[in-house]
Amino acid sequence: MKTEIHKIIIIVFGFALLGCSIIKKENISFKLERQKLLSKEFEMKLPTPFHIQKDNYEEGVIYFYSFVDSVYIIVFQGSMMEIPIDKYHPQKTEVKNQKKTSVGVENNKFWRKDVFEGVRIYYDNVSKRNKRIYDKVLDEIKVRSL
């Protein structure tokens, strides 16, 4: 009898935890971010809150977005700049619709690099739990010529 009560309590507690995690995912708010690069502009929906840093240098423009979960996204157009992710060894590389996507795991966290239309877009330090969110950000990014 006691084991059945314990099983019921565990099952109810499990459903409560599952419900909380599902609700938490649904409550993520996003902000539309639009910026200009050298010859392109990009638009993406980012989870909030985030911090943005922009750096201009002779050959390019780089935007660095950092998030409360330690993830960062980099959007970059230019040359003569090496990003640490460029040194990572991809587990998989795919070319689709003139977009080259490389993905992998470094220090038990996911990273991704997309290259298309002369623009490089990266994310790094993504947990398995939040991978879907950041994949969606990169999957839905829009890049246009100025």
mmCIF file of the C-alpha atoms, coordinates in Angstrom:
data_MODEL
# 
_entry.id   MODEL 
# 
loop_
_atom_site.group_PDB 
_atom_site.id 
_atom_site.type_symbol 
_atom_site.label_atom_id 
_atom_site.label_alt_id 
_atom_site.label_comp_id 
_atom_site.label_asym_id 
_atom_site.label_entity_id 
_atom_site.label_seq_id 
_atom_site.pdbx_PDB_ins_code 
_atom_site.Cartn_x 
_atom_site.Cartn_y 
_atom_site.Cartn_z 
_atom_site.occupancy 
_atom_site.B_iso_or_equiv 
_atom_site.pdbx_formal_charge 
_atom_site.auth_seq_id 
_atom_site.auth_comp_id 
_atom_site.auth_asym_id 
_atom_site.auth_atom_id 
_atom_site.pdbx_PDB_model_num 
ATOM 1   C CA . MET A 1 1   ? 0.000  0.000  0.000   1.00 0.00 ? 1   MET A CA 1 
ATOM 2   C CA . LYS A 1 2   ? 2.773  2.441  0.918   1.00 0.00 ? 2   LYS A CA 1 
ATOM 3   C CA . THR A 1 3   ? 4.679  1.664  -2.293  1.00 0.00 ? 3   THR A CA 1 
ATOM 4   C CA . GLU A 1 4   ? 1.580  2.425  -4.354  1.00 0.00 ? 4   GLU A CA 1 
ATOM 5   C CA . ILE A 1 5   ? 1.197  5.783  -2.607  1.00 0.00 ? 5   ILE A CA 1 
ATOM 6   C CA . HIS A 1 6   ? 4.879  6.513  -3.202  1.00 0.00 ? 6   HIS A CA 1 
ATOM 7   C CA . LYS A 1 7   ? 4.491  5.615  -6.883  1.00 0.00 ? 7   LYS A CA 1 
ATOM 8   C CA . ILE A 1 8   ? 1.471  7.898  -7.183  1.00 0.00 ? 8   ILE A CA 1 
ATOM 9   C CA . ILE A 1 9   ? 3.331  10.748 -5.466  1.00 0.00 ? 9   ILE A CA 1 
ATOM 10  C CA . ILE A 1 10  ? 6.323  10.267 -7.760  1.00 0.00 ? 10  ILE A CA 1 
ATOM 11  C CA . ILE A 1 11  ? 4.109  10.188 -10.855 1.00 0.00 ? 11  ILE A CA 1 
ATOM 12  C CA . VAL A 1 12  ? 2.201  13.333 -9.791  1.00 0.00 ? 12  VAL A CA 1 
ATOM 13  C CA . PHE A 1 13  ? 5.469  15.098 -8.931  1.00 0.00 ? 13  PHE A CA 1 
ATOM 14  C CA . GLY A 1 14  ? 6.912  14.058 -12.318 1.00 0.00 ? 14  GLY A CA 1 
ATOM 15  C CA . PHE A 1 15  ? 3.930  15.467 -14.194 1.00 0.00 ? 15  PHE A CA 1 
ATOM 16  C CA . ALA A 1 16  ? 4.179  18.693 -12.191 1.00 0.00 ? 16  ALA A CA 1 
ATOM 17  C CA . LEU A 1 17  ? 7.851  19.064 -13.122 1.00 0.00 ? 17  LEU A CA 1 
ATOM 18  C CA . LEU A 1 18  ? 7.117  18.291 -16.762 1.00 0.00 ? 18  LEU A CA 1 
ATOM 19  C CA . GLY A 1 19  ? 4.310  20.841 -16.752 1.00 0.00 ? 19  GLY A CA 1 
ATOM 20  C CA . CYS A 1 20  ? 6.562  23.497 -15.251 1.00 0.00 ? 20  CYS A CA 1 
ATOM 21  C CA . SER A 1 21  ? 9.275  22.898 -17.834 1.00 0.00 ? 21  SER A CA 1 
ATOM 22  C CA . ILE A 1 22  ? 6.774  23.050 -20.693 1.00 0.00 ? 22  ILE A CA 1 
ATOM 23  C CA . ILE A 1 23  ? 5.237  26.240 -19.321 1.00 0.00 ? 23  ILE A CA 1 
ATOM 24  C CA . LYS A 1 24  ? 8.662  27.783 -18.857 1.00 0.00 ? 24  LYS A CA 1 
ATOM 25  C CA . LYS A 1 25  ? 9.531  27.099 -22.500 1.00 0.00 ? 25  LYS A CA 1 
ATOM 26  C CA . GLU A 1 26  ? 6.296  28.702 -23.663 1.00 0.00 ? 26  GLU A CA 1 
ATOM 27  C CA . ASN A 1 27  ? 6.952  31.847 -21.616 1.00 0.00 ? 27  ASN A CA 1 
ATOM 28  C CA . ILE A 1 28  ? 10.176 32.737 -23.402 1.00 0.00 ? 28  ILE A CA 1 
ATOM 29  C CA . SER A 1 29  ? 9.830  36.172 -24.916 1.00 0.00 ? 29  SER A CA 1 
ATOM 30  C CA . PHE A 1 30  ? 11.617 37.195 -28.086 1.00 0.00 ? 30  PHE A CA 1 
ATOM 31  C CA . LYS A 1 31  ? 12.686 40.554 -29.455 1.00 0.00 ? 31  LYS A CA 1 
ATOM 32  C CA . LEU A 1 32  ? 13.135 41.356 -33.129 1.00 0.00 ? 32  LEU A CA 1 
ATOM 33  C CA . GLU A 1 33  ? 16.690 42.577 -33.688 1.00 0.00 ? 33  GLU A CA 1 
ATOM 34  C CA . ARG A 1 34  ? 17.666 44.305 -36.954 1.00 0.00 ? 34  ARG A CA 1 
ATOM 35  C CA . GLN A 1 35  ? 21.193 45.570 -37.667 1.00 0.00 ? 35  GLN A CA 1 
ATOM 36  C CA . LYS A 1 36  ? 23.370 46.672 -40.588 1.00 0.00 ? 36  LYS A CA 1 
ATOM 37  C CA . LEU A 1 37  ? 26.655 45.077 -41.559 1.00 0.00 ? 37  LEU A CA 1 
ATOM 38  C CA . LEU A 1 38  ? 28.965 46.239 -44.388 1.00 0.00 ? 38  LEU A CA 1 
ATOM 39  C CA . SER A 1 39  ? 26.816 45.449 -47.415 1.00 0.00 ? 39  SER A CA 1 
ATOM 40  C CA . LYS A 1 40  ? 24.019 43.463 -45.748 1.00 0.00 ? 40  LYS A CA 1 
ATOM 41  C CA . GLU A 1 41  ? 21.480 43.820 -43.017 1.00 0.00 ? 41  GLU A CA 1 
ATOM 42  C CA . PHE A 1 42  ? 20.162 41.029 -40.847 1.00 0.00 ? 42  PHE A CA 1 
ATOM 43  C CA . GLU A 1 43  ? 17.032 40.436 -38.848 1.00 0.00 ? 43  GLU A CA 1 
ATOM 44  C CA . MET A 1 44  ? 16.530 37.812 -36.162 1.00 0.00 ? 44  MET A CA 1 
ATOM 45  C CA . LYS A 1 45  ? 14.261 37.089 -33.211 1.00 0.00 ? 45  LYS A CA 1 
ATOM 46  C CA . LEU A 1 46  ? 16.304 36.718 -30.027 1.00 0.00 ? 46  LEU A CA 1 
ATOM 47  C CA . PRO A 1 47  ? 15.290 35.383 -26.620 1.00 0.00 ? 47  PRO A CA 1 
ATOM 48  C CA . THR A 1 48  ? 15.290 38.126 -24.012 1.00 0.00 ? 48  THR A CA 1 
ATOM 49  C CA . PRO A 1 49  ? 17.096 39.442 -22.117 1.00 0.00 ? 49  PRO A CA 1 
ATOM 50  C CA . PHE A 1 50  ? 20.338 39.847 -24.035 1.00 0.00 ? 50  PHE A CA 1 
ATOM 51  C CA . HIS A 1 51  ? 23.286 42.207 -24.186 1.00 0.00 ? 51  HIS A CA 1 
ATOM 52  C CA . ILE A 1 52  ? 24.649 43.479 -27.500 1.00 0.00 ? 52  ILE A CA 1 
ATOM 53  C CA . GLN A 1 53  ? 28.126 44.695 -28.377 1.00 0.00 ? 53  GLN A CA 1 
ATOM 54  C CA . LYS A 1 54  ? 29.075 46.028 -31.819 1.00 0.00 ? 54  LYS A CA 1 
ATOM 55  C CA . ASP A 1 55  ? 32.630 46.387 -33.074 1.00 0.00 ? 55  ASP A CA 1 
ATOM 56  C CA . ASN A 1 56  ? 33.698 48.051 -36.322 1.00 0.00 ? 56  ASN A CA 1 
ATOM 57  C CA . TYR A 1 57  ? 37.182 47.487 -37.636 1.00 0.00 ? 57  TYR A CA 1 
ATOM 58  C CA . GLU A 1 58  ? 38.945 48.148 -40.955 1.00 0.00 ? 58  GLU A CA 1 
ATOM 59  C CA . GLU A 1 59  ? 37.684 45.080 -42.790 1.00 0.00 ? 59  GLU A CA 1 
ATOM 60  C CA . GLY A 1 60  ? 34.362 44.366 -41.118 1.00 0.00 ? 60  GLY A CA 1 
ATOM 61  C CA . VAL A 1 61  ? 31.569 44.624 -38.590 1.00 0.00 ? 61  VAL A CA 1 
ATOM 62  C CA . ILE A 1 62  ? 30.843 42.174 -35.788 1.00 0.00 ? 62  ILE A CA 1 
ATOM 63  C CA . TYR A 1 63  ? 27.838 41.958 -33.463 1.00 0.00 ? 63  TYR A CA 1 
ATOM 64  C CA . PHE A 1 64  ? 28.189 39.970 -30.266 1.00 0.00 ? 64  PHE A CA 1 
ATOM 65  C CA . TYR A 1 65  ? 25.014 38.984 -28.391 1.00 0.00 ? 65  TYR A CA 1 
ATOM 66  C CA . SER A 1 66  ? 25.300 37.446 -24.926 1.00 0.00 ? 66  SER A CA 1 
ATOM 67  C CA . PHE A 1 67  ? 22.483 35.825 -22.978 1.00 0.00 ? 67  PHE A CA 1 
ATOM 68  C CA . VAL A 1 68  ? 21.801 35.027 -19.312 1.00 0.00 ? 68  VAL A CA 1 
ATOM 69  C CA . ASP A 1 69  ? 22.319 31.290 -19.930 1.00 0.00 ? 69  ASP A CA 1 
ATOM 70  C CA . SER A 1 70  ? 25.960 31.967 -21.033 1.00 0.00 ? 70  SER A CA 1 
ATOM 71  C CA . VAL A 1 71  ? 25.144 31.442 -24.713 1.00 0.00 ? 71  VAL A CA 1 
ATOM 72  C CA . TYR A 1 72  ? 26.510 33.892 -27.222 1.00 0.00 ? 72  TYR A CA 1 
ATOM 73  C CA . ILE A 1 73  ? 25.611 34.589 -30.840 1.00 0.00 ? 73  ILE A CA 1 
ATOM 74  C CA . ILE A 1 74  ? 27.979 36.322 -33.233 1.00 0.00 ? 74  ILE A CA 1 
ATOM 75  C CA . VAL A 1 75  ? 26.942 37.907 -36.538 1.00 0.00 ? 75  VAL A CA 1 
ATOM 76  C CA . PHE A 1 76  ? 29.871 38.974 -38.668 1.00 0.00 ? 76  PHE A CA 1 
ATOM 77  C CA . GLN A 1 77  ? 30.689 40.310 -42.130 1.00 0.00 ? 77  GLN A CA 1 
ATOM 78  C CA . GLY A 1 78  ? 34.246 41.067 -43.146 1.00 0.00 ? 78  GLY A CA 1 
ATOM 79  C CA . SER A 1 79  ? 37.679 39.541 -43.414 1.00 0.00 ? 79  SER A CA 1 
ATOM 80  C CA . MET A 1 80  ? 40.858 39.184 -41.406 1.00 0.00 ? 80  MET A CA 1 
ATOM 81  C CA . MET A 1 81  ? 38.981 38.049 -38.290 1.00 0.00 ? 81  MET A CA 1 
ATOM 82  C CA . GLU A 1 82  ? 39.207 34.604 -36.731 1.00 0.00 ? 82  GLU A CA 1 
ATOM 83  C CA . ILE A 1 83  ? 36.553 33.625 -34.218 1.00 0.00 ? 83  ILE A CA 1 
ATOM 84  C CA . PRO A 1 84  ? 37.444 30.879 -31.676 1.00 0.00 ? 84  PRO A CA 1 
ATOM 85  C CA . ILE A 1 85  ? 34.635 28.685 -33.053 1.00 0.00 ? 85  ILE A CA 1 
ATOM 86  C CA . ASP A 1 86  ? 36.497 28.637 -36.391 1.00 0.00 ? 86  ASP A CA 1 
ATOM 87  C CA . LYS A 1 87  ? 39.054 26.358 -34.686 1.00 0.00 ? 87  LYS A CA 1 
ATOM 88  C CA . TYR A 1 88  ? 36.440 23.829 -33.507 1.00 0.00 ? 88  TYR A CA 1 
ATOM 89  C CA . HIS A 1 89  ? 36.189 20.518 -35.364 1.00 0.00 ? 89  HIS A CA 1 
ATOM 90  C CA . PRO A 1 90  ? 32.672 20.026 -36.758 1.00 0.00 ? 90  PRO A CA 1 
ATOM 91  C CA . GLN A 1 91  ? 30.852 16.747 -36.221 1.00 0.00 ? 91  GLN A CA 1 
ATOM 92  C CA . LYS A 1 92  ? 28.673 17.501 -39.232 1.00 0.00 ? 92  LYS A CA 1 
ATOM 93  C CA . THR A 1 93  ? 28.733 19.973 -42.120 1.00 0.00 ? 93  THR A CA 1 
ATOM 94  C CA . GLU A 1 94  ? 25.846 20.494 -44.513 1.00 0.00 ? 94  GLU A CA 1 
ATOM 95  C CA . VAL A 1 95  ? 25.349 22.739 -47.537 1.00 0.00 ? 95  VAL A CA 1 
ATOM 96  C CA . LYS A 1 96  ? 21.759 23.613 -48.367 1.00 0.00 ? 96  LYS A CA 1 
ATOM 97  C CA . ASN A 1 97  ? 20.460 26.519 -50.482 1.00 0.00 ? 97  ASN A CA 1 
ATOM 98  C CA . GLN A 1 98  ? 23.933 28.137 -50.638 1.00 0.00 ? 98  GLN A CA 1 
ATOM 99  C CA . LYS A 1 99  ? 24.139 28.061 -46.828 1.00 0.00 ? 99  LYS A CA 1 
ATOM 100 C CA . LYS A 1 100 ? 26.939 26.074 -45.198 1.00 0.00 ? 100 LYS A CA 1 
ATOM 101 C CA . THR A 1 101 ? 26.150 24.896 -41.668 1.00 0.00 ? 101 THR A CA 1 
ATOM 102 C CA . SER A 1 102 ? 28.715 23.271 -39.380 1.00 0.00 ? 102 SER A CA 1 
ATOM 103 C CA . VAL A 1 103 ? 27.747 21.893 -35.967 1.00 0.00 ? 103 VAL A CA 1 
ATOM 104 C CA . GLY A 1 104 ? 29.497 20.229 -33.076 1.00 0.00 ? 104 GLY A CA 1 
ATOM 105 C CA . VAL A 1 105 ? 30.028 19.895 -29.350 1.00 0.00 ? 105 VAL A CA 1 
ATOM 106 C CA . GLU A 1 106 ? 32.799 21.567 -27.369 1.00 0.00 ? 106 GLU A CA 1 
ATOM 107 C CA . ASN A 1 107 ? 33.076 21.184 -23.568 1.00 0.00 ? 107 ASN A CA 1 
ATOM 108 C CA . ASN A 1 108 ? 29.689 19.392 -23.499 1.00 0.00 ? 108 ASN A CA 1 
ATOM 109 C CA . LYS A 1 109 ? 27.967 22.410 -25.080 1.00 0.00 ? 109 LYS A CA 1 
ATOM 110 C CA . PHE A 1 110 ? 26.660 22.776 -28.623 1.00 0.00 ? 110 PHE A CA 1 
ATOM 111 C CA . TRP A 1 111 ? 28.014 25.200 -31.185 1.00 0.00 ? 111 TRP A CA 1 
ATOM 112 C CA . ARG A 1 112 ? 26.950 26.070 -34.719 1.00 0.00 ? 112 ARG A CA 1 
ATOM 113 C CA . LYS A 1 113 ? 28.372 28.119 -37.571 1.00 0.00 ? 113 LYS A CA 1 
ATOM 114 C CA . ASP A 1 114 ? 26.349 29.240 -40.608 1.00 0.00 ? 114 ASP A CA 1 
ATOM 115 C CA . VAL A 1 115 ? 27.976 30.897 -43.611 1.00 0.00 ? 115 VAL A CA 1 
ATOM 116 C CA . PHE A 1 116 ? 25.895 32.426 -46.398 1.00 0.00 ? 116 PHE A CA 1 
ATOM 117 C CA . GLU A 1 117 ? 25.768 35.567 -48.514 1.00 0.00 ? 117 GLU A CA 1 
ATOM 118 C CA . GLY A 1 118 ? 29.172 36.639 -47.162 1.00 0.00 ? 118 GLY A CA 1 
ATOM 119 C CA . VAL A 1 119 ? 27.913 36.657 -43.569 1.00 0.00 ? 119 VAL A CA 1 
ATOM 120 C CA . ARG A 1 120 ? 29.032 34.337 -40.762 1.00 0.00 ? 120 ARG A CA 1 
ATOM 121 C CA . ILE A 1 121 ? 26.654 33.587 -37.910 1.00 0.00 ? 121 ILE A CA 1 
ATOM 122 C CA . TYR A 1 122 ? 27.654 31.565 -34.861 1.00 0.00 ? 122 TYR A CA 1 
ATOM 123 C CA . TYR A 1 123 ? 26.244 30.339 -31.598 1.00 0.00 ? 123 TYR A CA 1 
ATOM 124 C CA . ASP A 1 124 ? 28.271 28.711 -28.838 1.00 0.00 ? 124 ASP A CA 1 
ATOM 125 C CA . ASN A 1 125 ? 27.909 27.363 -25.306 1.00 0.00 ? 125 ASN A CA 1 
ATOM 126 C CA . VAL A 1 126 ? 24.353 26.088 -25.877 1.00 0.00 ? 126 VAL A CA 1 
ATOM 127 C CA . SER A 1 127 ? 22.956 23.437 -23.523 1.00 0.00 ? 127 SER A CA 1 
ATOM 128 C CA . LYS A 1 128 ? 20.994 20.487 -24.865 1.00 0.00 ? 128 LYS A CA 1 
ATOM 129 C CA . ARG A 1 129 ? 17.899 21.894 -23.154 1.00 0.00 ? 129 ARG A CA 1 
ATOM 130 C CA . ASN A 1 130 ? 18.097 25.218 -25.048 1.00 0.00 ? 130 ASN A CA 1 
ATOM 131 C CA . LYS A 1 131 ? 19.462 23.961 -28.373 1.00 0.00 ? 131 LYS A CA 1 
ATOM 132 C CA . ARG A 1 132 ? 16.047 24.035 -30.039 1.00 0.00 ? 132 ARG A CA 1 
ATOM 133 C CA . ILE A 1 133 ? 15.606 27.724 -29.150 1.00 0.00 ? 133 ILE A CA 1 
ATOM 134 C CA . TYR A 1 134 ? 18.952 28.819 -30.596 1.00 0.00 ? 134 TYR A CA 1 
ATOM 135 C CA . ASP A 1 135 ? 18.633 26.579 -33.657 1.00 0.00 ? 135 ASP A CA 1 
ATOM 136 C CA . LYS A 1 136 ? 15.367 28.361 -34.381 1.00 0.00 ? 136 LYS A CA 1 
ATOM 137 C CA . VAL A 1 137 ? 17.103 31.757 -34.092 1.00 0.00 ? 137 VAL A CA 1 
ATOM 138 C CA . LEU A 1 138 ? 19.721 30.772 -36.685 1.00 0.00 ? 138 LEU A CA 1 
ATOM 139 C CA . ASP A 1 139 ? 17.243 28.886 -38.891 1.00 0.00 ? 139 ASP A CA 1 
ATOM 140 C CA . GLU A 1 140 ? 14.970 31.923 -39.158 1.00 0.00 ? 140 GLU A CA 1 
ATOM 141 C CA . ILE A 1 141 ? 17.559 34.697 -39.528 1.00 0.00 ? 141 ILE A CA 1 
ATOM 142 C CA . LYS A 1 142 ? 17.014 36.908 -42.578 1.00 0.00 ? 142 LYS A CA 1 
ATOM 143 C CA . VAL A 1 143 ? 19.908 38.509 -44.449 1.00 0.00 ? 143 VAL A CA 1 
ATOM 144 C CA . ARG A 1 144 ? 19.348 41.132 -47.175 1.00 0.00 ? 144 ARG A CA 1 
ATOM 145 C CA . SER A 1 145 ? 21.583 43.328 -49.290 1.00 0.00 ? 145 SER A CA 1 
ATOM 146 C CA . LEU A 1 146 ? 21.631 47.032 -48.440 1.00 0.00 ? 146 LEU A CA 1 
# 
